[in-house]
mmCIF file of C-alpha atoms in Angstrom:
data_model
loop_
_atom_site.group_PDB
_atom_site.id
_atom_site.type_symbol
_atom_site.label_atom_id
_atom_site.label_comp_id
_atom_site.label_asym_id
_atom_site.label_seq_id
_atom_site.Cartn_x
_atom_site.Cartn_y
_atom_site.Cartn_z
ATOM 1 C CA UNK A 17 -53.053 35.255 -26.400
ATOM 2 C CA UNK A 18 -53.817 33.734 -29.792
ATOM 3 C CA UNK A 19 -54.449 36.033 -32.824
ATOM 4 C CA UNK A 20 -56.980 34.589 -35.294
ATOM 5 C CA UNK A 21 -54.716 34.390 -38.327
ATOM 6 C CA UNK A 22 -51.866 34.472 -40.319
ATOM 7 C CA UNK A 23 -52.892 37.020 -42.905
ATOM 8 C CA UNK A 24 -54.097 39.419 -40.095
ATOM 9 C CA UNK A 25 -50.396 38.820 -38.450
ATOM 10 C CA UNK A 26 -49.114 40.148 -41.654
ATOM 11 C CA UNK A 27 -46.992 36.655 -42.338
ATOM 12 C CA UNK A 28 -45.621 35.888 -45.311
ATOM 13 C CA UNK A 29 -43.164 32.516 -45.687
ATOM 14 C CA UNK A 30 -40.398 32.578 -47.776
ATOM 15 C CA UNK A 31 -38.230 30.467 -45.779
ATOM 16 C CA UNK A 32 -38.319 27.236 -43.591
ATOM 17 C CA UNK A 33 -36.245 26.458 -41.156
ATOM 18 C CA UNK A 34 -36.325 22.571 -40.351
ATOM 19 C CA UNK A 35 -35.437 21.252 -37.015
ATOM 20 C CA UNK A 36 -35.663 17.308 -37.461
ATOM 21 C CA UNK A 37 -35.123 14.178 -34.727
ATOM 22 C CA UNK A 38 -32.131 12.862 -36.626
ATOM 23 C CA UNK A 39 -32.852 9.222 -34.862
ATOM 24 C CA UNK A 40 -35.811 8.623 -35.697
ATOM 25 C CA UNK A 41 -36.668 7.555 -39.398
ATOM 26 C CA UNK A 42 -40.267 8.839 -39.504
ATOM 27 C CA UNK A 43 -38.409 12.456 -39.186
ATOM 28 C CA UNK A 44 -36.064 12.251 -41.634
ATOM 29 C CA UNK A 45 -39.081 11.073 -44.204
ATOM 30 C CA UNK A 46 -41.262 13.573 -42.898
ATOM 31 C CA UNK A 47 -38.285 15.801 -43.318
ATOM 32 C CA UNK A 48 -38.200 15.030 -47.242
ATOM 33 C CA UNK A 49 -42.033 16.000 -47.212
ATOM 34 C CA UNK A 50 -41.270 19.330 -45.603
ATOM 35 C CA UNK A 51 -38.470 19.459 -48.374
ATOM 36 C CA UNK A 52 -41.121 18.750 -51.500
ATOM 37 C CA UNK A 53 -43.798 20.964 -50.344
ATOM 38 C CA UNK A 54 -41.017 23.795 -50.353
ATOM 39 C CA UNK A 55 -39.590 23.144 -53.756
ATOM 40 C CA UNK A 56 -43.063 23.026 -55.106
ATOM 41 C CA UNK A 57 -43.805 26.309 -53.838
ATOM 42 C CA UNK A 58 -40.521 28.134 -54.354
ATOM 43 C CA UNK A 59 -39.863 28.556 -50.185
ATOM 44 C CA UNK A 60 -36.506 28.379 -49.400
ATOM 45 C CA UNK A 61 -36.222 25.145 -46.660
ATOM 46 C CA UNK A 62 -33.011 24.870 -44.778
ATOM 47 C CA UNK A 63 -31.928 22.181 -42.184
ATOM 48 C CA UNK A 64 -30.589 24.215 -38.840
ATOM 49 C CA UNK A 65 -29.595 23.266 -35.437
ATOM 50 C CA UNK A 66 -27.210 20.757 -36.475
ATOM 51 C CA UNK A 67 -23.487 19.757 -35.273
ATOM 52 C CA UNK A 68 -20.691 22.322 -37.263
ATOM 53 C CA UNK A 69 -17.271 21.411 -36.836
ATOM 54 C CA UNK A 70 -17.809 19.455 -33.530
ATOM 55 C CA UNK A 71 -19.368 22.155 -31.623
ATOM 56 C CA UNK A 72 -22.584 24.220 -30.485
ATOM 57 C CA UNK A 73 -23.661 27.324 -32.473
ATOM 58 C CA UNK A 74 -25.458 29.618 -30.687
ATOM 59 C CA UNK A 75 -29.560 30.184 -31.969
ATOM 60 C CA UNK A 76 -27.994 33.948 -33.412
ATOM 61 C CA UNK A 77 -25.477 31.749 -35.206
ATOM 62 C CA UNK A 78 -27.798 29.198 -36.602
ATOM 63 C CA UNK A 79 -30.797 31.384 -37.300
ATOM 64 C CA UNK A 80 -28.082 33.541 -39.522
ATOM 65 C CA UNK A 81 -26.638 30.696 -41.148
ATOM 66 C CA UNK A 82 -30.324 29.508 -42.296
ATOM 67 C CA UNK A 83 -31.257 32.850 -43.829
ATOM 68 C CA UNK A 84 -33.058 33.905 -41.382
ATOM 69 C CA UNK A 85 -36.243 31.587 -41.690
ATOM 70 C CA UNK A 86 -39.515 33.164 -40.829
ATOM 71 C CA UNK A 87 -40.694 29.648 -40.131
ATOM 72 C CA UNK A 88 -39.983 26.559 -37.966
ATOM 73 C CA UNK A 89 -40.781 23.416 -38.573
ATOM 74 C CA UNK A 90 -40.092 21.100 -35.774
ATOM 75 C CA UNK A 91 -39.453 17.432 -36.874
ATOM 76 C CA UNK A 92 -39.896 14.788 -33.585
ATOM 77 C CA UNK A 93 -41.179 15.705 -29.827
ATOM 78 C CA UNK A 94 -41.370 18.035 -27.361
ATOM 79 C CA UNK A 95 -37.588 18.135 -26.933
ATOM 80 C CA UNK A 96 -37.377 18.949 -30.765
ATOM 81 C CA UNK A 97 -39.620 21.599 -30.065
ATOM 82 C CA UNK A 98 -37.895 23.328 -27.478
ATOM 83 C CA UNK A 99 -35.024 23.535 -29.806
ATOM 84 C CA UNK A 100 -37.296 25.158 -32.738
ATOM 85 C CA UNK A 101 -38.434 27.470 -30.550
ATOM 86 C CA UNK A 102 -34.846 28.953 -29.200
ATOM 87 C CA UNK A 103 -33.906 29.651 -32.709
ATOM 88 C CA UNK A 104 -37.931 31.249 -33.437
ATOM 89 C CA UNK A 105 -37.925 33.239 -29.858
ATOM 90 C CA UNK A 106 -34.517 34.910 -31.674
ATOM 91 C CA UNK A 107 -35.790 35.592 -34.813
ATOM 92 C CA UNK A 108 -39.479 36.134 -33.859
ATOM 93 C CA UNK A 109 -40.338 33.821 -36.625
ATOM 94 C CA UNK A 110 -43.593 31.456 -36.373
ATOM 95 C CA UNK A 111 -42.856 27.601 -34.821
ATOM 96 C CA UNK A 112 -45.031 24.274 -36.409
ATOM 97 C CA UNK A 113 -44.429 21.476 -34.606
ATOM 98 C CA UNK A 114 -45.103 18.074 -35.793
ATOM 99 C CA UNK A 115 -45.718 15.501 -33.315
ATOM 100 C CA UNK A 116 -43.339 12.088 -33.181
ATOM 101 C CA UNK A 117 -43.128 12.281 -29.961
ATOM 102 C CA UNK A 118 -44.070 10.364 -26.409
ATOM 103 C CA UNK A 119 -46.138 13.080 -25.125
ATOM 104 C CA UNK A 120 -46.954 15.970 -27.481
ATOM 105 C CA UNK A 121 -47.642 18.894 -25.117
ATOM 106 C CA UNK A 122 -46.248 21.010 -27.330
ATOM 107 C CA UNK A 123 -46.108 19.811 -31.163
ATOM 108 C CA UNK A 124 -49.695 20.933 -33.028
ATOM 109 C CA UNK A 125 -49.785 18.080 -35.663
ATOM 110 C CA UNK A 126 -49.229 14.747 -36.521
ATOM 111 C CA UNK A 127 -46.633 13.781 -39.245
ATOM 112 C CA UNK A 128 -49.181 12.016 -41.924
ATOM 113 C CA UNK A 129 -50.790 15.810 -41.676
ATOM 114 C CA UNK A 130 -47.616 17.877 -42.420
ATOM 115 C CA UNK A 131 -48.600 18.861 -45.991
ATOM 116 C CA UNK A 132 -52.034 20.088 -45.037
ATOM 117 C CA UNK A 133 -50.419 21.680 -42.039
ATOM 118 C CA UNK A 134 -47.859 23.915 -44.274
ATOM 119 C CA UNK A 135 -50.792 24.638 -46.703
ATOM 120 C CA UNK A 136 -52.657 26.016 -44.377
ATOM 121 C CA UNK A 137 -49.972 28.289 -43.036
ATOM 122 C CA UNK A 138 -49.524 29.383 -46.673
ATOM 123 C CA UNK A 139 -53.044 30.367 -46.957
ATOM 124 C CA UNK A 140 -53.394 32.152 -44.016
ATOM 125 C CA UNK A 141 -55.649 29.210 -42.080
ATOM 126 C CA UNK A 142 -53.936 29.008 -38.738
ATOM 127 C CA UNK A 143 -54.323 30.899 -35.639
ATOM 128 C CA UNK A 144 -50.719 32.363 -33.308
ATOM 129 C CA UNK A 145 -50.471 31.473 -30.053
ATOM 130 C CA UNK A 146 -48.615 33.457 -27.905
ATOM 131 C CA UNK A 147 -46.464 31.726 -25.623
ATOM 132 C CA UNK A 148 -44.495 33.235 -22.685
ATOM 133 C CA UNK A 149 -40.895 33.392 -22.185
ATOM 134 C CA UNK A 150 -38.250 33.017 -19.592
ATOM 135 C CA UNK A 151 -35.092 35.097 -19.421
ATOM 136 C CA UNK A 152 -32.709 35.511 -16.833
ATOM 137 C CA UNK A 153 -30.151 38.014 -15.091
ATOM 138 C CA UNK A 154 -26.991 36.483 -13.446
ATOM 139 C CA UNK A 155 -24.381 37.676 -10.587
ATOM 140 C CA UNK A 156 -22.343 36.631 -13.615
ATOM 141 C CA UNK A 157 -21.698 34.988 -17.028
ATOM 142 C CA UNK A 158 -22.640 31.582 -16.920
ATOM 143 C CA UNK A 159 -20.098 28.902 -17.963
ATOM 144 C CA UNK A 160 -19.629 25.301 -17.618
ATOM 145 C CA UNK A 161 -16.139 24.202 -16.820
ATOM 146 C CA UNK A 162 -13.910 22.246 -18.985
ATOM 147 C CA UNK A 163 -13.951 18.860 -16.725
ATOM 148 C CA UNK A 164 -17.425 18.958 -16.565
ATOM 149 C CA UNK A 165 -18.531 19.916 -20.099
ATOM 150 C CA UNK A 166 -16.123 16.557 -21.617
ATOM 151 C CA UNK A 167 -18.358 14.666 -18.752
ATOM 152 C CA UNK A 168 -22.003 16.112 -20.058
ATOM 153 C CA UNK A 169 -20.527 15.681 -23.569
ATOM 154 C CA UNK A 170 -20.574 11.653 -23.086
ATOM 155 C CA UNK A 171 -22.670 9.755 -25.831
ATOM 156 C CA UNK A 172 -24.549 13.463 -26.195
ATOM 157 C CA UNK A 173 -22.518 15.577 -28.546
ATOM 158 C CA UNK A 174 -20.953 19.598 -27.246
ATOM 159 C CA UNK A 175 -23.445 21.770 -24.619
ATOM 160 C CA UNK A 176 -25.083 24.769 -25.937
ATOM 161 C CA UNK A 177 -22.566 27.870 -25.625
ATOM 162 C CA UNK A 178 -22.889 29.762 -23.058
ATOM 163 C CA UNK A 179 -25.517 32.616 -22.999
ATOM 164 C CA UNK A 180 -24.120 36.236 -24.397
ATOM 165 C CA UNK A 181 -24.629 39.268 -22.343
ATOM 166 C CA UNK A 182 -27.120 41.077 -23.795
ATOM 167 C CA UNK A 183 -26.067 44.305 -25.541
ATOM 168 C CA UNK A 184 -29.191 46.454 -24.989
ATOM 169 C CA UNK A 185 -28.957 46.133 -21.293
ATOM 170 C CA UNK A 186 -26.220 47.950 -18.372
ATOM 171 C CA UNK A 187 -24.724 45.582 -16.104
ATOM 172 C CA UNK A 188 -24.239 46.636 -12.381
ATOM 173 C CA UNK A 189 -23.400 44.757 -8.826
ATOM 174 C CA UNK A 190 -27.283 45.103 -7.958
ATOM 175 C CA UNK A 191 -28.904 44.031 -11.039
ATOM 176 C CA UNK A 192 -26.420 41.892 -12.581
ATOM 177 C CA UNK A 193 -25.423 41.111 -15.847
ATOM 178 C CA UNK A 194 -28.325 40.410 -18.410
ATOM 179 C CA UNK A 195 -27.876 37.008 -20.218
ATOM 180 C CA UNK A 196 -29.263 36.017 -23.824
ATOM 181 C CA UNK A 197 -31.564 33.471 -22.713
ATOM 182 C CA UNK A 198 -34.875 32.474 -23.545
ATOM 183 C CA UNK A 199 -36.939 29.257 -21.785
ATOM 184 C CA UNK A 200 -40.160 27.827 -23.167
ATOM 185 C CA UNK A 201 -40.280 24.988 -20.043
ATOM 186 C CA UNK A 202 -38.489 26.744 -17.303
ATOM 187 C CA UNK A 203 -35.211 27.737 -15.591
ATOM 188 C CA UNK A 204 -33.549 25.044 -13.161
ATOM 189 C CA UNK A 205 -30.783 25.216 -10.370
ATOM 190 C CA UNK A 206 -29.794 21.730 -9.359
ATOM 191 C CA UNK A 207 -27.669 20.084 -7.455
ATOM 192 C CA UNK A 208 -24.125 18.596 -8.690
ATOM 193 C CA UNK A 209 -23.509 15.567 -6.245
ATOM 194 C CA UNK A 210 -25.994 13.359 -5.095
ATOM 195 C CA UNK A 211 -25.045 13.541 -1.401
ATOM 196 C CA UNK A 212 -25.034 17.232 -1.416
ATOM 197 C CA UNK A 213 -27.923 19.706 -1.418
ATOM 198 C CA UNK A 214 -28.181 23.231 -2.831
ATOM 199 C CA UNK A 215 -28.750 26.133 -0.194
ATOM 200 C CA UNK A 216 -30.427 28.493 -1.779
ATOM 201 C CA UNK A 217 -32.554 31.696 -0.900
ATOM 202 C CA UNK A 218 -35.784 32.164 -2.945
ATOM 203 C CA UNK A 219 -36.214 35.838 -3.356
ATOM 204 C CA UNK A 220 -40.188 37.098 -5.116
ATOM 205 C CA UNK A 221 -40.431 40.717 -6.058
ATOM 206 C CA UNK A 222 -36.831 41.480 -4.382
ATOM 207 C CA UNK A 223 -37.754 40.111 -1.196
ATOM 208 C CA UNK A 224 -36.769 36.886 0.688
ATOM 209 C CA UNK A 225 -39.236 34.115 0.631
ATOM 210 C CA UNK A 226 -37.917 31.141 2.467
ATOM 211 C CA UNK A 227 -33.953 29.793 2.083
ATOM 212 C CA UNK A 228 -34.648 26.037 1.220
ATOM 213 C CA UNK A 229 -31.820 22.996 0.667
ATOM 214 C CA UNK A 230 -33.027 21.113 -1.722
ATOM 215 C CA UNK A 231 -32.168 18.840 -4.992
ATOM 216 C CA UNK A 232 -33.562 21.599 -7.162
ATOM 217 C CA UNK A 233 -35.761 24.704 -7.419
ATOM 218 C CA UNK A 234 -37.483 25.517 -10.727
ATOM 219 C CA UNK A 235 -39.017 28.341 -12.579
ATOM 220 C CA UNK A 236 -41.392 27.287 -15.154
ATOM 221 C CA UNK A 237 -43.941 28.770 -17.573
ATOM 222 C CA UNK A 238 -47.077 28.196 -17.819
ATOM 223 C CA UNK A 239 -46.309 26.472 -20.957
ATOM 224 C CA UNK A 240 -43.708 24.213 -18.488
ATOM 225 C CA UNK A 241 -45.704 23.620 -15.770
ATOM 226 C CA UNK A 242 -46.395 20.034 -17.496
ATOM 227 C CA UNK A 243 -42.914 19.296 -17.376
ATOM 228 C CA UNK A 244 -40.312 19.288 -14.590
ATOM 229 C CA UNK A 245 -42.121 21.404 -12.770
ATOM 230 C CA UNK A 246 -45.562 18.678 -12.715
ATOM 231 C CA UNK A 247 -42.947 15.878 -12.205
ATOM 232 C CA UNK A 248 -41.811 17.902 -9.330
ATOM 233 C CA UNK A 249 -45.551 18.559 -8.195
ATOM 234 C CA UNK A 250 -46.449 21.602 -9.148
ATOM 235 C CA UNK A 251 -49.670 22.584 -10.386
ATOM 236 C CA UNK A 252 -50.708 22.637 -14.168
ATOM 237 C CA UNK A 253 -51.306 26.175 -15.302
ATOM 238 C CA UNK A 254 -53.541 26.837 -18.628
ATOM 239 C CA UNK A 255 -50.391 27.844 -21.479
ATOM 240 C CA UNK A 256 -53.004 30.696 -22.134
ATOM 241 C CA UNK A 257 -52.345 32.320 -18.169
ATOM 242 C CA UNK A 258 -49.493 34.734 -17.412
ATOM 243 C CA UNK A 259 -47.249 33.821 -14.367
ATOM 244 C CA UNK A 260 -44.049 32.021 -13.052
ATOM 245 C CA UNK A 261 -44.446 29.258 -11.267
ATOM 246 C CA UNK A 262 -42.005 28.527 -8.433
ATOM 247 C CA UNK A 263 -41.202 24.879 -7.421
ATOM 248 C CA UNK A 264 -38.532 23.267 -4.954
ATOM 249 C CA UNK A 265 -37.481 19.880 -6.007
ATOM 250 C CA UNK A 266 -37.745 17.236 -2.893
ATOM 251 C CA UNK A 267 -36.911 20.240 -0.609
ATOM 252 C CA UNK A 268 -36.147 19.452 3.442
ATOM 253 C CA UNK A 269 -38.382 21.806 5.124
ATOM 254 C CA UNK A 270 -42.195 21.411 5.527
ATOM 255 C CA UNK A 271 -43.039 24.444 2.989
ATOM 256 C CA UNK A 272 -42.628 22.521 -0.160
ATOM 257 C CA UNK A 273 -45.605 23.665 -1.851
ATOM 258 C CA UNK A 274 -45.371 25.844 -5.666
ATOM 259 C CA UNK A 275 -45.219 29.564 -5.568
ATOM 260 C CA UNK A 276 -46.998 31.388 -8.691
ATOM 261 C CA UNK A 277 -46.167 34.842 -9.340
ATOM 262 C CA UNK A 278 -47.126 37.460 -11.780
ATOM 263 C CA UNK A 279 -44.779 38.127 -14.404
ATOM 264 C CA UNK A 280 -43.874 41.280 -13.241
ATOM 265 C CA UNK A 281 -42.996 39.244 -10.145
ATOM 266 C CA UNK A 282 -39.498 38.105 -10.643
ATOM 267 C CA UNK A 283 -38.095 35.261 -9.185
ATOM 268 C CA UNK A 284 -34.590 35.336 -7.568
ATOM 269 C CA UNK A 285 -32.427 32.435 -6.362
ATOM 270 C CA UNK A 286 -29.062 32.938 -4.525
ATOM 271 C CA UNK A 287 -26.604 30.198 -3.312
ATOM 272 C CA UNK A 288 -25.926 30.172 -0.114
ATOM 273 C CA UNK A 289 -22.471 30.313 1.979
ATOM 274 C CA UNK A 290 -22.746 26.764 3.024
ATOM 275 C CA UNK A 291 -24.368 25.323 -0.162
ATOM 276 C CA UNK A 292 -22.864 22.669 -2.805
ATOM 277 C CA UNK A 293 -22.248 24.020 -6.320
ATOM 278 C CA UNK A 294 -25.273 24.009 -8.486
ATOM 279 C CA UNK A 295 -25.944 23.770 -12.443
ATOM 280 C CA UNK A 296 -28.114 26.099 -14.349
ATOM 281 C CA UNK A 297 -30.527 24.310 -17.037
ATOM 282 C CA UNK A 298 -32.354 26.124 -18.912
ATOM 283 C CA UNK A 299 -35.425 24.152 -20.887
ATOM 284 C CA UNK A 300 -32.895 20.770 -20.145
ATOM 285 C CA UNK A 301 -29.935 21.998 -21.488
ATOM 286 C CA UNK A 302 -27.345 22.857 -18.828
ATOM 287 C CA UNK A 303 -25.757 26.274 -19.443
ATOM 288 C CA UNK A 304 -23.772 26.665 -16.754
ATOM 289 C CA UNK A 305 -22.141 26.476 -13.366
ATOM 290 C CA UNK A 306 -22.583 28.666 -9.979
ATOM 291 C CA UNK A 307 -20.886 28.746 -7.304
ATOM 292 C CA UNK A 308 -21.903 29.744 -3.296
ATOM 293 C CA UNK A 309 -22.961 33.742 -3.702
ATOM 294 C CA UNK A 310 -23.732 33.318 -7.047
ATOM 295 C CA UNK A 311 -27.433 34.349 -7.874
ATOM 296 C CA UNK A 312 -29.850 34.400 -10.996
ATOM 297 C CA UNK A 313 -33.091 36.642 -11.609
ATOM 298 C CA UNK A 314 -35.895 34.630 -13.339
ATOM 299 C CA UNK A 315 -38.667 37.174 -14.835
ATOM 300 C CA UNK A 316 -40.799 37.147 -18.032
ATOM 301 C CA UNK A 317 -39.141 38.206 -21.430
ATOM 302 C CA UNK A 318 -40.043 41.163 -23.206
ATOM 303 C CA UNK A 319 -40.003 38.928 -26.663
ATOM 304 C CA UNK A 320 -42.590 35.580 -26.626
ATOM 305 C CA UNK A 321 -42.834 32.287 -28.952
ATOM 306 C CA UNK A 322 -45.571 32.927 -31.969
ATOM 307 C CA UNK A 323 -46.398 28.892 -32.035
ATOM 308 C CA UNK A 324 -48.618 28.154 -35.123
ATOM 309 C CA UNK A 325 -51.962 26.564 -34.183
ATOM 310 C CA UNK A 326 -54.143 25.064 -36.751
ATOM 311 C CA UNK A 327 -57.217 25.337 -35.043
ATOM 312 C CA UNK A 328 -58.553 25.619 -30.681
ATOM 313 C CA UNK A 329 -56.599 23.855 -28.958
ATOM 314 C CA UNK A 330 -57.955 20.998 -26.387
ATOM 315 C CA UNK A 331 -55.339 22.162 -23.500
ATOM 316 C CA UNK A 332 -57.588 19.354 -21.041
ATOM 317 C CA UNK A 333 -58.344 17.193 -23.423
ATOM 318 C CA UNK A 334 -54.769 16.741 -24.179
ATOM 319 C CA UNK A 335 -53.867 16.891 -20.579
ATOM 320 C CA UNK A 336 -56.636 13.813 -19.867
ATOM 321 C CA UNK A 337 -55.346 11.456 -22.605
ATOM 322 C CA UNK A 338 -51.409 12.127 -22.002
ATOM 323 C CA UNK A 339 -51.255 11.801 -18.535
ATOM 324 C CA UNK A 340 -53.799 8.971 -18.298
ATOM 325 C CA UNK A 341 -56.207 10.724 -16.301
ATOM 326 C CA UNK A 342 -58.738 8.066 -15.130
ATOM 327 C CA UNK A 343 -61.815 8.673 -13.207
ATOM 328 C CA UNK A 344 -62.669 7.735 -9.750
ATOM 329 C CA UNK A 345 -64.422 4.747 -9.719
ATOM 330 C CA UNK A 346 -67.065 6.090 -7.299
ATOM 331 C CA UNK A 347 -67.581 8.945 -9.543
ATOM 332 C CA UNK A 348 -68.371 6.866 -12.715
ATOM 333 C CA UNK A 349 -70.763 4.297 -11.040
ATOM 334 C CA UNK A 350 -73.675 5.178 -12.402
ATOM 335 C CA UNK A 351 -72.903 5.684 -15.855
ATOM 336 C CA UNK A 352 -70.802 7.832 -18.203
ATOM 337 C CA UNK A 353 -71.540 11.650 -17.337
ATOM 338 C CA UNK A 354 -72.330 13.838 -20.056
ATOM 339 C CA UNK A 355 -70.536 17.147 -20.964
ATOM 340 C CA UNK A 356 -71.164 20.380 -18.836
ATOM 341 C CA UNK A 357 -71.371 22.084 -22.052
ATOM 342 C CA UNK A 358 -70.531 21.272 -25.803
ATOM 343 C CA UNK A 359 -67.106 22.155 -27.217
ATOM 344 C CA UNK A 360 -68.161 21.657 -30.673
ATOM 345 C CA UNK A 361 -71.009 24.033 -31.567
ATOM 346 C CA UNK A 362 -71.130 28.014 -30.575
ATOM 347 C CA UNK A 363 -71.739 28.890 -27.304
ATOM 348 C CA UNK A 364 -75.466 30.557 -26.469
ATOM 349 C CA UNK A 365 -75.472 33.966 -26.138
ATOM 350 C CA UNK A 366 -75.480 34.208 -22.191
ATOM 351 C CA UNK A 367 -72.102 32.193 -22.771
ATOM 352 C CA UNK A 368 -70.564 34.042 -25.639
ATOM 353 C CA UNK A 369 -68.401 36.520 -23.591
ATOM 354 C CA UNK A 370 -66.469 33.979 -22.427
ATOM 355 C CA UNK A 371 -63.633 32.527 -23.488
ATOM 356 C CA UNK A 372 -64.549 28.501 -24.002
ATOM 357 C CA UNK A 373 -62.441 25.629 -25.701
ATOM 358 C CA UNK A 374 -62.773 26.550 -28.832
ATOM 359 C CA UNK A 375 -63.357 29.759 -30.204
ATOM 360 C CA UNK A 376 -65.830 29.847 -33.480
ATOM 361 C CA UNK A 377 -64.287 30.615 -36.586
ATOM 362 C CA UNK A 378 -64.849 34.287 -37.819
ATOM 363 C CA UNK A 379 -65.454 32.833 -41.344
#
């Protein structure tokens, strides 16, 4: 879903929230760019998601400590992205990122184009695009244990804290207790030791799809289904499509294909009697540990990421040149094969119900 601009959104920025790649040097200069441009026009611009006191803050925490920004400037890749968009998803505030990354799913623009980027935020130029979210329901809190949190914390600084139970929500033995969680990417339960599966029963719409052993099983977005859960084998969804995508990680059974489900399709995943002890990530970041008869709920969040987009985005034209697509050679032989249609002027009007690559501009 993409609404056609900021002024129609109602946005206003007053204040910045900057989320910056603090090894890379081309961040923290971009960083004083972001910094300029706010000065010049009076937004307030504060650096969040940082260490305090050698621990974690949670997004609440850090999103309340910076003001409450209304928007995000990520400073680096994808990763730097995700952790813009935990602290928007809380505060529904809009997320920019700016691309220093390897990849760039994600991240809308490149760093020599940040200034132009925040203008035209300011002026009401951009587009929203909503992006689905991932939240979860647990058997119970999730919590990493003290042995294993000083081993994750090695050369990587303190874990995330632990998700809060949210307040707006009843907890009960069937449904569970409902966790403050949100996932861009997707929703992982892994295995601990290498010589020791996870059992775990794959439950869609409350009932029981196959109980697989497995290194991992994944939930993903659409947004994530060109990360873990690609890597894994799963299919690549448009970001634009609603659904969860289900996907067992080097599973032993002969039914290892992806699941997608609608998002009022929730997907459950319980550990098994017999299974090893399994970690919870949630977009990379582990947040916790469960334990055989421990279970999680993976469904669609009521709240969604409002990711600033400067103009259509090229979802296959950015999957072609960062993947490496190449053609078959058989297919190519005779020459280079022009486009089905163009993606550059206005569709004709037999075309113009549909929903192409880029969408004209309404001025």
């Amino acid at each position: 879903m993409v609404t056609p601009n900021a002024s129609d959104a109602g946005v206003t920025v007053k204040r910045v929230g900057l989320v910056v790649h603090g090894g890379r040097a081309e961040a923290l200069a971009a960083a004083d760019v972001v910094r300029a441009w706010c000065a010049e026009h009076a937004v307030r611009c504060t650096d969040i998601d940082v260490w305090r006191e050698g621990r974690r803050r949670s997004a609440r925490e850090e999103v309340d400590a910076a003001g409450d920004p209304d928007l995000m400037v990520t400073l680096g890749g994808d990763g730097t992205f995700l952790r813009g968009a935990r602290l928007a998803a809380v505060n529904d505030a809009l997320v920019l990122g700016v691309d220093l990354g390897r990849v760039g799913f994600l991240t809308e623009t490149s760093v020599s184009d940040v200034r132009a980027a925040l203008d035209a935020v300011r002026e009401g130029r951009i587009r929203i695009d909503s992006r689905m979210l991932l939240t979860l329901r647990a058997s119970r809190r999730l919590e990493v244990p003290a042995e294993m949190e000083a081993l994750m914390e090695y050369g990587r600084g303190p874990l995330l804290p632990p998700p809060h139970v949210r307040p707006d929500c009843e907890i009960d033995d069937e449904w569970g207790v409902a966790l403050s969680v949100t996932a861009l990417n997707d929703i992982v339960l892994e295995k601990l030791s290498r010589d020791r599966q996870v059992s775990v029963g794959v439950y869609v719409s409350g009932r029981l799809l196959a109980s697989y052993s497995a290194d991992a099983l994944l939930v993903a977005t659409p947004t994530g289904s060109t990360a873990y859960s690609f890597a894994a084998g799963g299919p690549v969804l448009s970001p634009r499509a609603e659904a969860l995508v289900f996907t067992p990680v080097a599973p032993h059974m002969a039914f290892d294909r992806s699941v997608v489900t609608a998002p009022d399709e929730p997907v459950g995943l319980r550990l098994l009697e017999r299974s090893g002890r399994a970690a919870v990530s949630i977009d990379g970041q582990v947040q916790g540990m469960l334990d055989p008869g421990d279970w999680i709920g993976v469904y669609a969040a009521p709240r969604r990421l409002r990711a600033v987009r400067l103009g259509p985005m090229d979802f296959y034209g950015r999957l072609r040149e960062r993947m490496n697509l190449t053609d078959a050679p058989a297919a190519v032989a005779d020459g280079t094969p022009a486009p089905l249609w163009s993606v550059t002027t206005p569709p004709p009007a037999d075309l113009a119900h549909l929903q192409l690559l880029t969408v004209p501009d309404d001025s």
